[in-house]
XYZ file of C-alpha atoms in Angstrom:
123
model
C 14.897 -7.564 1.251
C 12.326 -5.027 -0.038
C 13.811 -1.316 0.127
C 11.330 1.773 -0.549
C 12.937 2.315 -4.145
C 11.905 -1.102 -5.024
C 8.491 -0.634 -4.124
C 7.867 2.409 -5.711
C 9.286 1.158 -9.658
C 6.862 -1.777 -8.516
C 3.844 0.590 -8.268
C 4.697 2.515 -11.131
C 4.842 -0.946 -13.142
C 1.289 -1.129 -11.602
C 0.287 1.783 -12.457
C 2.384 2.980 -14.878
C -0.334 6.481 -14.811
C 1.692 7.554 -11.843
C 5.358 7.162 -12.766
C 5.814 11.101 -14.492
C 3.975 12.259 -11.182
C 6.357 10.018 -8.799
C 9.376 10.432 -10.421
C 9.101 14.559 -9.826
C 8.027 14.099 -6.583
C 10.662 11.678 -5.042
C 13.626 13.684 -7.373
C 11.996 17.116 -5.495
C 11.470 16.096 -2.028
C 14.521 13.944 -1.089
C 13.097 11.830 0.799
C 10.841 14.153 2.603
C 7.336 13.024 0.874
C 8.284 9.317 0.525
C 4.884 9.010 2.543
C 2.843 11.680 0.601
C 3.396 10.160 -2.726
C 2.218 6.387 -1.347
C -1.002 8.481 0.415
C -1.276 10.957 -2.705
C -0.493 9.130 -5.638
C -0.553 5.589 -5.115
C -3.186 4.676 -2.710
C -6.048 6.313 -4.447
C -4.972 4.078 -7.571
C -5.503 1.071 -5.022
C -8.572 1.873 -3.871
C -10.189 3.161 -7.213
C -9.153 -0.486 -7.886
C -11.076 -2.127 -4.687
C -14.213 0.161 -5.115
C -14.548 -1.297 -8.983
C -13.544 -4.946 -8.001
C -13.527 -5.649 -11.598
C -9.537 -6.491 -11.968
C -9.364 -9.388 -9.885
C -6.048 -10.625 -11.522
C -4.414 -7.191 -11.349
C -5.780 -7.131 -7.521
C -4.903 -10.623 -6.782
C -1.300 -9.745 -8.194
C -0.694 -6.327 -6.433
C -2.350 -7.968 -3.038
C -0.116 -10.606 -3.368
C 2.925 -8.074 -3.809
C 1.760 -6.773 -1.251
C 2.074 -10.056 1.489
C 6.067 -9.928 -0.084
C 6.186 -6.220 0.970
C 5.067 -7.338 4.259
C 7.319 -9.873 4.881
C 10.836 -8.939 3.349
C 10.283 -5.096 3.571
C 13.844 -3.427 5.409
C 12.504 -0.956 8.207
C 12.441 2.181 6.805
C 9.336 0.462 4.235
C 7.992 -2.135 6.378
C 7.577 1.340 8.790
C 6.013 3.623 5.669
C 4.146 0.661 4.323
C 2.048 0.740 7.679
C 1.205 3.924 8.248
C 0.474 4.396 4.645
C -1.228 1.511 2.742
C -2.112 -0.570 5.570
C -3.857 2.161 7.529
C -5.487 3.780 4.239
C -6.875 0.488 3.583
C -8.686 0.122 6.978
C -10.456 3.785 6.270
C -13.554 2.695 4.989
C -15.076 -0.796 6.098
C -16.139 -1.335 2.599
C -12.411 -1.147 0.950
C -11.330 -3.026 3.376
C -13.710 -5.516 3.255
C -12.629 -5.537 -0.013
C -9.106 -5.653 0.682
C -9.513 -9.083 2.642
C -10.374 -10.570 0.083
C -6.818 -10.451 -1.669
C -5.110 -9.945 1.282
C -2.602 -12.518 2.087
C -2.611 -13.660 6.143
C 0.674 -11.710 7.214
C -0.974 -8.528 5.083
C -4.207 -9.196 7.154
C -2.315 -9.639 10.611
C -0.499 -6.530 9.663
C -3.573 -4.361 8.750
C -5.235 -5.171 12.090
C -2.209 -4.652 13.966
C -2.085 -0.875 12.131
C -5.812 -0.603 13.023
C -5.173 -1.176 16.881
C -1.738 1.140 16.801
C -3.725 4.436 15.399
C -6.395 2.911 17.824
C -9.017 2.367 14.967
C -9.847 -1.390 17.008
C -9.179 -2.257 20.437
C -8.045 -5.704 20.742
């Protein structure tokens, strides 16, 4: 099982840019901005990534992360991973058209389903 602690030393071994910035967030907030730092600090390193589409190992890697995330995450990340990265991706049609290309099939299920909760598609 994925908790939220292991995701976030897994994005910071991503993108090891953000780790400093995390670290004082997550040891300031308690738990409070576990969703701000994912929106604030690690998503735009995401899609930076998508919009270049030049790292196709790093994005086949963190994509495929990702899918894991998706299907071993405990609640409490599976719930933050959803309305965080899944929904962030489905902003722009481009990223996420993007996005499906390194997107595993329970990521993909998942991202749709996100899109029809915040009511972004009706199925």
């Amino acid at each position: 099982m994925i908790r939220f602690n292991e995701f976030i030393n897994s994005m910071e071994d991503f993108f090891p840019e953000t780790r400093d910035t995390i670290d004082i967030a997550l040891s300031e907030s308690m738990g409070e901005m576990d969703t701000i730092v994912i929106e604030d600090i690690i998503m735009p390193k995401v899609i930076s990534l998508l919009r270049k589409n030049e790292d196709k190992e790093k994005l086949t890697s963190l994509f495929g992360y990702f899918e894991d995330v998706v299907e071993q995450a405990d609640d409490y990340l599976s719930d933050i991973f959803a309305i965080t990265v899944l929904e962030i991706l489905g902003n722009t049609e481009e990223d996420l058209n993007v996005a499906k290309i390194y997107m595993g099939r329970c990521t993909a299920k998942k991202q749709r389903e996100a899109d029809i909760d915040i009511g972004r598609i009706i199925d």
